[in-house]
PDB file of C-alpha atoms in Angstrom:
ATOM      1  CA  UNK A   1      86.505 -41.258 103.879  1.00 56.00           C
ATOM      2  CA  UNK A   2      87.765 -42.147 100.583  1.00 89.00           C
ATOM      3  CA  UNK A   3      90.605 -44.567  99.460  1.00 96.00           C
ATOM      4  CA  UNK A   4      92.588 -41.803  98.566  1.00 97.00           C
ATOM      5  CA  UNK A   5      92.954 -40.424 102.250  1.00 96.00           C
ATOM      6  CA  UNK A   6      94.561 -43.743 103.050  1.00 95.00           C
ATOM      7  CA  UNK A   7      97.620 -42.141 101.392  1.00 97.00           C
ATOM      8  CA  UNK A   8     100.827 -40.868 103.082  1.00 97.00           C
ATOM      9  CA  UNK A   9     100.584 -37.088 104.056  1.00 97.00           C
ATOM     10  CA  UNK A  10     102.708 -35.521 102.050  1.00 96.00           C
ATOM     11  CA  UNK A  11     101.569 -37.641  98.349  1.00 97.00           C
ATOM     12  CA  UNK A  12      98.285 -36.995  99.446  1.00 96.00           C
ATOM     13  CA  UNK A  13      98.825 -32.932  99.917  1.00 96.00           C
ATOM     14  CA  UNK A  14     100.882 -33.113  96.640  1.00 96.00           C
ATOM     15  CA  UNK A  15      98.007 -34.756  94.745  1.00 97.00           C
ATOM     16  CA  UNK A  16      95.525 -32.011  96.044  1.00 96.00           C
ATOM     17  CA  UNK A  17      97.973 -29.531  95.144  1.00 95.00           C
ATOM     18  CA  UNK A  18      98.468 -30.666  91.341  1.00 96.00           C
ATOM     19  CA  UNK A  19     102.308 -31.647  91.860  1.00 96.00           C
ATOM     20  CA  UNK A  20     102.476 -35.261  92.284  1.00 97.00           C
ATOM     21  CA  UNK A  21     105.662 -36.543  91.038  1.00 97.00           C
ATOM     22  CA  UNK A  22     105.638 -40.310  90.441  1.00 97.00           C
ATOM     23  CA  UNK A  23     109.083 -41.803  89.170  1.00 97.00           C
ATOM     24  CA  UNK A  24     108.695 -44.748  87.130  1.00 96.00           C
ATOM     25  CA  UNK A  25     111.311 -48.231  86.948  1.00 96.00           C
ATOM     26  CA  UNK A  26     109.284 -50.246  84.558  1.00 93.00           C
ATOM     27  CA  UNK A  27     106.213 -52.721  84.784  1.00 93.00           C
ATOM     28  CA  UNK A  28     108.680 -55.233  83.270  1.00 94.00           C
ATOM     29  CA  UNK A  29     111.888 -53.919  84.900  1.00 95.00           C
ATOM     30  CA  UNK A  30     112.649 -57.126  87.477  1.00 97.00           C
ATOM     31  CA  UNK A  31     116.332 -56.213  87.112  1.00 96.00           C
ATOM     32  CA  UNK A  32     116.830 -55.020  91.513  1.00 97.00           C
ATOM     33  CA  UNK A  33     119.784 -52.820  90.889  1.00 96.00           C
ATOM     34  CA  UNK A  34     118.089 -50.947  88.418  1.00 96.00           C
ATOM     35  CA  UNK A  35     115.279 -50.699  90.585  1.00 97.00           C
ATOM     36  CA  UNK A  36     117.851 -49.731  93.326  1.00 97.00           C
ATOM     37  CA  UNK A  37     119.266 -46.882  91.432  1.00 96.00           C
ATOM     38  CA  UNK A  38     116.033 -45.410  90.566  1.00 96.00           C
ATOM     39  CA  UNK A  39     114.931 -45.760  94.193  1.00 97.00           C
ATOM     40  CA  UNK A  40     117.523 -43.894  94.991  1.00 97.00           C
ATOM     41  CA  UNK A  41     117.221 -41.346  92.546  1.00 97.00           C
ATOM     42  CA  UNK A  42     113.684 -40.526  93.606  1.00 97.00           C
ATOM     43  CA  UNK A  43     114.191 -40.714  97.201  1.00 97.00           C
ATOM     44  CA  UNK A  44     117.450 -37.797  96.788  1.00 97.00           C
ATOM     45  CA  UNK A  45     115.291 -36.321  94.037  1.00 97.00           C
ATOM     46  CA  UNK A  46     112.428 -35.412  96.123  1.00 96.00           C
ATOM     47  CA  UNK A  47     109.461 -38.050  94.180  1.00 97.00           C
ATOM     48  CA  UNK A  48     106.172 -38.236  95.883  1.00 97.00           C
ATOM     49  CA  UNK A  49     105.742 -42.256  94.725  1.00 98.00           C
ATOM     50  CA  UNK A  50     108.083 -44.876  92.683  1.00 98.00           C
ATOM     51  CA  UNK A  51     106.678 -47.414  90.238  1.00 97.00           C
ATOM     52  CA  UNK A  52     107.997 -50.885  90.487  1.00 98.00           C
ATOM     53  CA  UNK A  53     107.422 -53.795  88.862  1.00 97.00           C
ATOM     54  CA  UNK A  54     104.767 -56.397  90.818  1.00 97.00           C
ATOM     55  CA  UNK A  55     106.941 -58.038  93.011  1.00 98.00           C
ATOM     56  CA  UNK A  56     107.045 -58.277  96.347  1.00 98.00           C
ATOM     57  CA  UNK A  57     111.132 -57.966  96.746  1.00 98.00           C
ATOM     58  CA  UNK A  58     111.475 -55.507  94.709  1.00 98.00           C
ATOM     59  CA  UNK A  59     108.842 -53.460  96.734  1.00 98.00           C
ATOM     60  CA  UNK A  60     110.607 -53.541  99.964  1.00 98.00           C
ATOM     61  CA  UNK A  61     113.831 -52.578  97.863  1.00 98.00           C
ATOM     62  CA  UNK A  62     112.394 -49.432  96.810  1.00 98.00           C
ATOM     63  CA  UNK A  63     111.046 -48.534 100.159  1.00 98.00           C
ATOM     64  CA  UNK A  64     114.913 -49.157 101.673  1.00 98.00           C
ATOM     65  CA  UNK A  65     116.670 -47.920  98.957  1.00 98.00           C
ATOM     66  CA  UNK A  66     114.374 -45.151  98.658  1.00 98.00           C
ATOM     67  CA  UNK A  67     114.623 -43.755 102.391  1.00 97.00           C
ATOM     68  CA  UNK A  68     110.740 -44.550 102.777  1.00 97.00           C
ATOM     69  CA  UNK A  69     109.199 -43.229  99.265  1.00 98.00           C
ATOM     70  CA  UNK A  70     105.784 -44.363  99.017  1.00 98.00           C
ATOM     71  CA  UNK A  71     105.399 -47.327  95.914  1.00 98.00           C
ATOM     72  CA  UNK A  72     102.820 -47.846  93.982  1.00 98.00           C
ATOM     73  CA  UNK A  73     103.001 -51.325  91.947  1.00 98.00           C
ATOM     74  CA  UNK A  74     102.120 -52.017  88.098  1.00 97.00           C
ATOM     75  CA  UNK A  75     100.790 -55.167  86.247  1.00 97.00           C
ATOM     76  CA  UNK A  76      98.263 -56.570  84.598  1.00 96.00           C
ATOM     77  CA  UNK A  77      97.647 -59.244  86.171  1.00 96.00           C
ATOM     78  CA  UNK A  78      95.471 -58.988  89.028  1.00 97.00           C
ATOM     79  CA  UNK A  79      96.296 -61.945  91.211  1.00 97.00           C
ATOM     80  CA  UNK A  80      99.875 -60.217  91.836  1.00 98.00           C
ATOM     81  CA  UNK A  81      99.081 -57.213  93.697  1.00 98.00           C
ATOM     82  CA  UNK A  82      98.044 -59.133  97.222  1.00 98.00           C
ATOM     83  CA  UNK A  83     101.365 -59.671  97.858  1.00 98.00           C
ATOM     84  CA  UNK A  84     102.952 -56.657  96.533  1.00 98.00           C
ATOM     85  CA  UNK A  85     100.745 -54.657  98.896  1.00 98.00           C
ATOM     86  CA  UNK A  86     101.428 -56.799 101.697  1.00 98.00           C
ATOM     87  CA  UNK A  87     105.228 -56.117 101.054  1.00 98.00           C
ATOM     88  CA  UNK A  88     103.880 -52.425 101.653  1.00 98.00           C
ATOM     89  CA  UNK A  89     103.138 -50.914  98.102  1.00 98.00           C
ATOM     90  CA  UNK A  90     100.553 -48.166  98.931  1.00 98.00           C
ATOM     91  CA  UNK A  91      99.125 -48.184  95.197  1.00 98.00           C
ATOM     92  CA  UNK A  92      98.434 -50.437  92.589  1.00 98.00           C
ATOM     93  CA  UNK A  93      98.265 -49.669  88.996  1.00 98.00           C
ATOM     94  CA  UNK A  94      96.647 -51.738  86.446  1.00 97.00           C
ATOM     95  CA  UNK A  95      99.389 -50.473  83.261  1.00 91.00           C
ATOM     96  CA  UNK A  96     100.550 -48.357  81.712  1.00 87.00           C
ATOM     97  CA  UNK A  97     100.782 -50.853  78.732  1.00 92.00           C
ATOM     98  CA  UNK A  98     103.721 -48.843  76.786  1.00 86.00           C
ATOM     99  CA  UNK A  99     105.963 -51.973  77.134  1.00 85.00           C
ATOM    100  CA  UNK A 100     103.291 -54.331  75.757  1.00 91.00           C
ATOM    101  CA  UNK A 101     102.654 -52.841  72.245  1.00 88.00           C
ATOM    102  CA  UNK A 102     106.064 -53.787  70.649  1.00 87.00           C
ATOM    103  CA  UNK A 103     104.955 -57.167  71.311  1.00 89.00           C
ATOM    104  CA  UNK A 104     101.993 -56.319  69.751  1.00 90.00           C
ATOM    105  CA  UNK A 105      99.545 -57.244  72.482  1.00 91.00           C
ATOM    106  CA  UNK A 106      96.842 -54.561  72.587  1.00 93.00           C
ATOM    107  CA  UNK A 107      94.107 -54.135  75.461  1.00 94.00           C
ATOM    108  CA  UNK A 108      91.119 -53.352  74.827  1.00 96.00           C
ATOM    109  CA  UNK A 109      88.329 -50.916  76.869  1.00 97.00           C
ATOM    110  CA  UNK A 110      86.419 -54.399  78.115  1.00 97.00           C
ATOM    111  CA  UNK A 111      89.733 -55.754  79.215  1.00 97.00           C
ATOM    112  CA  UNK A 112      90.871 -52.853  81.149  1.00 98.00           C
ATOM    113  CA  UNK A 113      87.517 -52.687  83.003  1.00 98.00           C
ATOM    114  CA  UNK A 114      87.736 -56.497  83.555  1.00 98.00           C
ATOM    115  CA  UNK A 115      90.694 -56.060  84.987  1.00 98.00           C
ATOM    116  CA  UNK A 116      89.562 -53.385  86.960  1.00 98.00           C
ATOM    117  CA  UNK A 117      86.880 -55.468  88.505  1.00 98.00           C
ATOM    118  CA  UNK A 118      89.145 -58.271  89.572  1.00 98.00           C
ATOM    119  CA  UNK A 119      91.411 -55.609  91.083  1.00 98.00           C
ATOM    120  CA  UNK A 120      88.490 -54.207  93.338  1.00 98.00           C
ATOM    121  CA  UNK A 121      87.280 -57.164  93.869  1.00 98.00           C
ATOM    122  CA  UNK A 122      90.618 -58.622  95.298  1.00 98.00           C
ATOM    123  CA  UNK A 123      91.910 -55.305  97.224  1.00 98.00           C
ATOM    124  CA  UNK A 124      88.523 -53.216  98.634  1.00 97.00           C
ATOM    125  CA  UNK A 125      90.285 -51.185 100.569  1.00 97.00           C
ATOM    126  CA  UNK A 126      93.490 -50.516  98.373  1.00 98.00           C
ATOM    127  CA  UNK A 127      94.074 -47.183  96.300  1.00 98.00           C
ATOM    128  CA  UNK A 128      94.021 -48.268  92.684  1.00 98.00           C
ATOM    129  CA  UNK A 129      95.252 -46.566  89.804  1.00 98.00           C
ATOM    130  CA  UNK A 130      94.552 -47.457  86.452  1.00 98.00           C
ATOM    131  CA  UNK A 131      96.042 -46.485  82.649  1.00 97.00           C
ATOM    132  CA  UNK A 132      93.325 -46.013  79.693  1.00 97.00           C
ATOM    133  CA  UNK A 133      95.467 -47.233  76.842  1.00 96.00           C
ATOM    134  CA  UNK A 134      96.326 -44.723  74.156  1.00 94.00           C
ATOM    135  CA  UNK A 135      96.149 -46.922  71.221  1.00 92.00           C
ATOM    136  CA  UNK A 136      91.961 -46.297  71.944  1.00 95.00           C
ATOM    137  CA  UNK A 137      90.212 -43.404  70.012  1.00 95.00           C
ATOM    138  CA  UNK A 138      89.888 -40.491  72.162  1.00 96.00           C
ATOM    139  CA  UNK A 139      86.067 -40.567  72.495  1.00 97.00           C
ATOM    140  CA  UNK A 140      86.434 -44.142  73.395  1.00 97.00           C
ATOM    141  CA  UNK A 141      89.043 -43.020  75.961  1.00 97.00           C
ATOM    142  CA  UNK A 142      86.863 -40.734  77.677  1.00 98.00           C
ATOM    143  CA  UNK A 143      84.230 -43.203  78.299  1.00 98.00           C
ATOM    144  CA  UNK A 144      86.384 -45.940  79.672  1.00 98.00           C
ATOM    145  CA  UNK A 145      88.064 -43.150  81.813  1.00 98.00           C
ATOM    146  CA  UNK A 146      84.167 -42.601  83.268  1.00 98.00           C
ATOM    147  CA  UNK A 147      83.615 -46.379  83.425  1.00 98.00           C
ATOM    148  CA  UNK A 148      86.721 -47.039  85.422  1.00 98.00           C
ATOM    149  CA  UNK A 149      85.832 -44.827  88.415  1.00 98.00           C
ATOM    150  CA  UNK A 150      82.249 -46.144  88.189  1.00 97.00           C
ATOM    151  CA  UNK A 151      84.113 -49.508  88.673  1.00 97.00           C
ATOM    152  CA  UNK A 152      86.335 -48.245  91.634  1.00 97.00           C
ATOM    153  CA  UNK A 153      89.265 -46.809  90.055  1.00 98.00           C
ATOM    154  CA  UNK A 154      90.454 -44.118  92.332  1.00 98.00           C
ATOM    155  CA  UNK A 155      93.131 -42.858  89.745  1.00 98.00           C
ATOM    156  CA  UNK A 156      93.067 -42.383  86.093  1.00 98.00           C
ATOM    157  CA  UNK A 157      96.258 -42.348  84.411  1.00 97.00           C
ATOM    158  CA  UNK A 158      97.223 -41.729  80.767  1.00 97.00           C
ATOM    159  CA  UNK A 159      99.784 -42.654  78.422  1.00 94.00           C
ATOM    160  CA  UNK A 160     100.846 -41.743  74.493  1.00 86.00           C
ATOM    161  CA  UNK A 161     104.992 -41.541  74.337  1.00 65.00           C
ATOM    162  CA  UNK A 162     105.018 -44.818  72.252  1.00 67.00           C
ATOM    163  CA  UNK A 163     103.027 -43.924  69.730  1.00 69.00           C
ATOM    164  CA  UNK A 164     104.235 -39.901  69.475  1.00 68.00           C
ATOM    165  CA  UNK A 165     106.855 -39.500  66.275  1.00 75.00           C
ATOM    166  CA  UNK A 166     108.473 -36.188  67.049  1.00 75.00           C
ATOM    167  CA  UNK A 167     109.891 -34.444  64.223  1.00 80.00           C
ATOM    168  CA  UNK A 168     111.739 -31.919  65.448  1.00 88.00           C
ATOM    169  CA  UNK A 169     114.768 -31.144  67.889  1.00 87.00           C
ATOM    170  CA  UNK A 170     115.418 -29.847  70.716  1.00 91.00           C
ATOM    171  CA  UNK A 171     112.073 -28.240  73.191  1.00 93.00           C
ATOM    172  CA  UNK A 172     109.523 -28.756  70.169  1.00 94.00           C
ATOM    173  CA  UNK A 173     110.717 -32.047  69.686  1.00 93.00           C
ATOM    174  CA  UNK A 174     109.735 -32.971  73.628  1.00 93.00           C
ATOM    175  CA  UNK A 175     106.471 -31.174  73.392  1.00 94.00           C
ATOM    176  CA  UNK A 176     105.539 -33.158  70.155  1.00 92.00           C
ATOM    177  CA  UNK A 177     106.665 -36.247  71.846  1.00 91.00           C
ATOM    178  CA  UNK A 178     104.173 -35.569  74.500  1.00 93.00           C
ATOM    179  CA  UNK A 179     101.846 -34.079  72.790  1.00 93.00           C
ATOM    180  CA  UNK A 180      99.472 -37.729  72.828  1.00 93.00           C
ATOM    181  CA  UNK A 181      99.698 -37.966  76.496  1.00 94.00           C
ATOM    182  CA  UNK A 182      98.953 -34.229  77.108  1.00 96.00           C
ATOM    183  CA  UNK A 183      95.862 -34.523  74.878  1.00 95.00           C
ATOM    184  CA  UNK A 184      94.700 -37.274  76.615  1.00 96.00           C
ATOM    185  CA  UNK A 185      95.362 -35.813  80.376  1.00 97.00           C
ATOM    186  CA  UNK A 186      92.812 -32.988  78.740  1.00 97.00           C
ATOM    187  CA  UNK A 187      90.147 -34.706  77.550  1.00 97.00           C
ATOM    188  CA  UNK A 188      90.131 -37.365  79.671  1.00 98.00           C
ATOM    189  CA  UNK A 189      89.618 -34.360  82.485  1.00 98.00           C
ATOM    190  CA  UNK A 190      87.336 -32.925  80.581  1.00 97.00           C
ATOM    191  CA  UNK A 191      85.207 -35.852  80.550  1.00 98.00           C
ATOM    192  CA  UNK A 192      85.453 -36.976  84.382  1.00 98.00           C
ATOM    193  CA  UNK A 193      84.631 -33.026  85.729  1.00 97.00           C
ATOM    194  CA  UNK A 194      81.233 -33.294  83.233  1.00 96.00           C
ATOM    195  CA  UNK A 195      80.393 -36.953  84.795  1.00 96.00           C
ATOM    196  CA  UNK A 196      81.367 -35.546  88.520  1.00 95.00           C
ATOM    197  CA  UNK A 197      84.163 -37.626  89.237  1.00 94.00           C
ATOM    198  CA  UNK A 198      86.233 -35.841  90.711  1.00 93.00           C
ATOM    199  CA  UNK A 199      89.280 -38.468  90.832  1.00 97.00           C
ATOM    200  CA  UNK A 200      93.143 -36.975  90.128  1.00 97.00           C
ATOM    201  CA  UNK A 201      94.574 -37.450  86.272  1.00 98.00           C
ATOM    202  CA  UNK A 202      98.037 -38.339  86.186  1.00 97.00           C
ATOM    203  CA  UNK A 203      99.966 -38.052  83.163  1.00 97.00           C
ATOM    204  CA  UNK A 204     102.832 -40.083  81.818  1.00 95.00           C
ATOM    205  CA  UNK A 205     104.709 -41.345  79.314  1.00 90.00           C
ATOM    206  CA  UNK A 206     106.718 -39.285  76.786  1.00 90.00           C
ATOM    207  CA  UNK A 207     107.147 -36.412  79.496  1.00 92.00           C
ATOM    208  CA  UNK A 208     110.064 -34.210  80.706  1.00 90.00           C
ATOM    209  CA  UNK A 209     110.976 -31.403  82.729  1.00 90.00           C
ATOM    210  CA  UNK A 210     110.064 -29.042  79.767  1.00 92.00           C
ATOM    211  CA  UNK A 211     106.711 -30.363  79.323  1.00 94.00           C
ATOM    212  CA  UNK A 212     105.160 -31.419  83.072  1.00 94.00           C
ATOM    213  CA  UNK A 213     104.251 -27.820  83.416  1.00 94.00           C
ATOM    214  CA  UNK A 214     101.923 -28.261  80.460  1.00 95.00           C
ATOM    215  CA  UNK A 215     100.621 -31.900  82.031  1.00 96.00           C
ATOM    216  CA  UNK A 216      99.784 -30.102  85.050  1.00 96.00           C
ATOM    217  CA  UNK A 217      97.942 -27.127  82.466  1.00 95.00           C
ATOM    218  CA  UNK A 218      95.668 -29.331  81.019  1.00 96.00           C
ATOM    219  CA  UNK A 219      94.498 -30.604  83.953  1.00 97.00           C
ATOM    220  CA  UNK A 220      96.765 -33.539  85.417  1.00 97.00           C
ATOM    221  CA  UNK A 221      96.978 -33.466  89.458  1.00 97.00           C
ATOM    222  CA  UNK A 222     100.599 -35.364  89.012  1.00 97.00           C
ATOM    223  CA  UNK A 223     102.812 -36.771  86.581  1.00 97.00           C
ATOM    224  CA  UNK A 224     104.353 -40.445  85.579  1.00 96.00           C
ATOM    225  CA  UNK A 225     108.271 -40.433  84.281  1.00 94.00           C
ATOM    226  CA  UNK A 226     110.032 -43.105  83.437  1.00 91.00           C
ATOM    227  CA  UNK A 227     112.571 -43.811  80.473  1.00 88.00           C
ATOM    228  CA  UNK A 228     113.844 -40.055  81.147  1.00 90.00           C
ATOM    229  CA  UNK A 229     115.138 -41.196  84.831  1.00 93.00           C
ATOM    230  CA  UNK A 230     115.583 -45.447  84.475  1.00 90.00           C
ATOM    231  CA  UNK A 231     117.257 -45.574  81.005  1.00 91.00           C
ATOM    232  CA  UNK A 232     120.243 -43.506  82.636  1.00 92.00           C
ATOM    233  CA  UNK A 233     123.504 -45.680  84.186  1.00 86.00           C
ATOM    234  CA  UNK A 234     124.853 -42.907  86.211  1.00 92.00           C
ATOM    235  CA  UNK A 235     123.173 -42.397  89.809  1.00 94.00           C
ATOM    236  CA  UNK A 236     123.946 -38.654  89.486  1.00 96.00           C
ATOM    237  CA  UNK A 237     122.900 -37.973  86.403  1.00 96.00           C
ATOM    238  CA  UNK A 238     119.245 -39.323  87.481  1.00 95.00           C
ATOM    239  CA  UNK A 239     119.295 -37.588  90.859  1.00 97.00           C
ATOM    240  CA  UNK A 240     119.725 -34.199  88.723  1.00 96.00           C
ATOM    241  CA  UNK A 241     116.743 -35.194  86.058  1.00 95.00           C
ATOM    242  CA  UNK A 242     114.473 -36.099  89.269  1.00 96.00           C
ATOM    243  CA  UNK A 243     115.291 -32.856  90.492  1.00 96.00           C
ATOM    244  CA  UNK A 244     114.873 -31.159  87.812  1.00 94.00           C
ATOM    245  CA  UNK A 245     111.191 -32.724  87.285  1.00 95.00           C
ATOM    246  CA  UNK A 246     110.291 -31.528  90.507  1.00 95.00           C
ATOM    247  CA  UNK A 247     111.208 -28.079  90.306  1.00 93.00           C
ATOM    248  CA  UNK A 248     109.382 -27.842  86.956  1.00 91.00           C
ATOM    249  CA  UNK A 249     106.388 -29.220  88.748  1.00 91.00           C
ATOM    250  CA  UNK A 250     106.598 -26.689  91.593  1.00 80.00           C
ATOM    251  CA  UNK A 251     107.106 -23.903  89.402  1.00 65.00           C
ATOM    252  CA  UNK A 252     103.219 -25.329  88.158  1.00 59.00           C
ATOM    253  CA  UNK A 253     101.991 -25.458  90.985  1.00 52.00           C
ATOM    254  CA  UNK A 254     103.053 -21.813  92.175  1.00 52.00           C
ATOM    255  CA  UNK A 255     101.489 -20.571  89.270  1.00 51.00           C
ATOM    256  CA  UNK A 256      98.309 -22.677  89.276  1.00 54.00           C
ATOM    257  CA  UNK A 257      97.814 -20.699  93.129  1.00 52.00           C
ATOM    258  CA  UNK A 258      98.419 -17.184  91.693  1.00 47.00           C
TER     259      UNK A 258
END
């Protein structure tokens, strides 16, 4: 039995059915009622998995607020997933690092599989995810991609919104701005079906509603959103987007069994 199978029913089913929809508050989002409010978006919104920051409060928050939506956890630091998992995250995730480059802190492919190592190391047993940072060539992010599974990453997630510089309006304006993330979700495929690995691809970062259909076309088994649900105030507003997200992904996955 793999790690994966350790996952709730219905996350698991939606991974194997390429329409995972993972809602996002922030790796450094401590704030708990924004946490709240985006727990409760995904929960009404019908999200297969939030994404808090590592902290063990803010865990059981989601899971309340959330009416029982599965959390996954992100940081960097691998010491501070024991607890969050204890709290009852079902995931960790080592990333994305989006929040990290205006500082100007970069991580490199030896870091990332360092921290990979520590994170296995520490959690056996625990479904890891983990983000192969954009700021890499793509080459370089295919390999690390391979090298992460071979160091017991049961998850490969990409990234790309920072660094996109849409130029246009309107629809081509949101496909350009994921257009780094979608290329990545590709190739990064590409290069785990020609190694065997046979590990899901979720995309994030720089997606929406318009462009998760492509994500789930170039190979993704789910999707990461974030700043198009958590930077809204009103609770409506962000129920609608969620649901909106996860009728574009069903739409995908209809057409993916056609």
């Amino acid at each position: 039995m793999t790690r994966l199978a350790q996952l709730p029913t219905t996350l698991r089913q939606r991974l194997e059915q390429r329409s995972a929809l993972k809602v996002i508050a922030g790796l450094m989002n401590f704030d708990s009622a924004s946490v709240a409010r985006v727990a409760r978006a995904a929960g009404h919104g019908g999200a297969d998995l939030i994404d808090v920051a590592c902290d063990p409060e803010l865990v059981s928050l989601a899971i309340l607020e959330s009416g029982g939506v599965p959390v996954c956890v992100s940081a960097v630091d691998p010491e501070l997933f024991p607890a969050a998992v204890a709290a009852g995250a079902v995931m960790v995730e080592i990333g994305n690092f989006d929040a990290f480059y205006p500082q100007g802190r970069l991580f490199s492919a030896e870091e990332v599989l360092e921290l990979t190592r520590q994170t296995r190391a520490l959690l056996p047993e625990v479904v890891m995810s983990v983000t192969v940072p954009h700021v890499l060539p793509m080459d370089e992010q295919q390999h690390l991609a391979v090298d992460l599974v071979a160091a017991g990453a049961d998850l490969i997630q990409t990234e790309g919104g920072t660094s996109a510089k849409p130029f246009s309006a309107g629809t081509l304006g949101l496909i350009e701005k994921a257009a780094p993330t979608l290329a990545a979700a590709h190739s990064i495929r590409a290069a785990l079906d020609q190694a065997g690995a046979s590990v899901p691809v979720l995309c994030a970062s720089g997606l929406s509603s318009v462009t998760l259909p492509m994500a789930i076309a170039a190979g993704a088994a789910g999707v990461g959103v974030g700043s198009a649900v958590n930077r809204l105030s009103d609770e409506l507003a962000m129920v609608a987007v969620v649901r909106s997200l996860r009728e574009a992904l069903g739409t995908s996955a209809s057409l993916l069994r056609l």
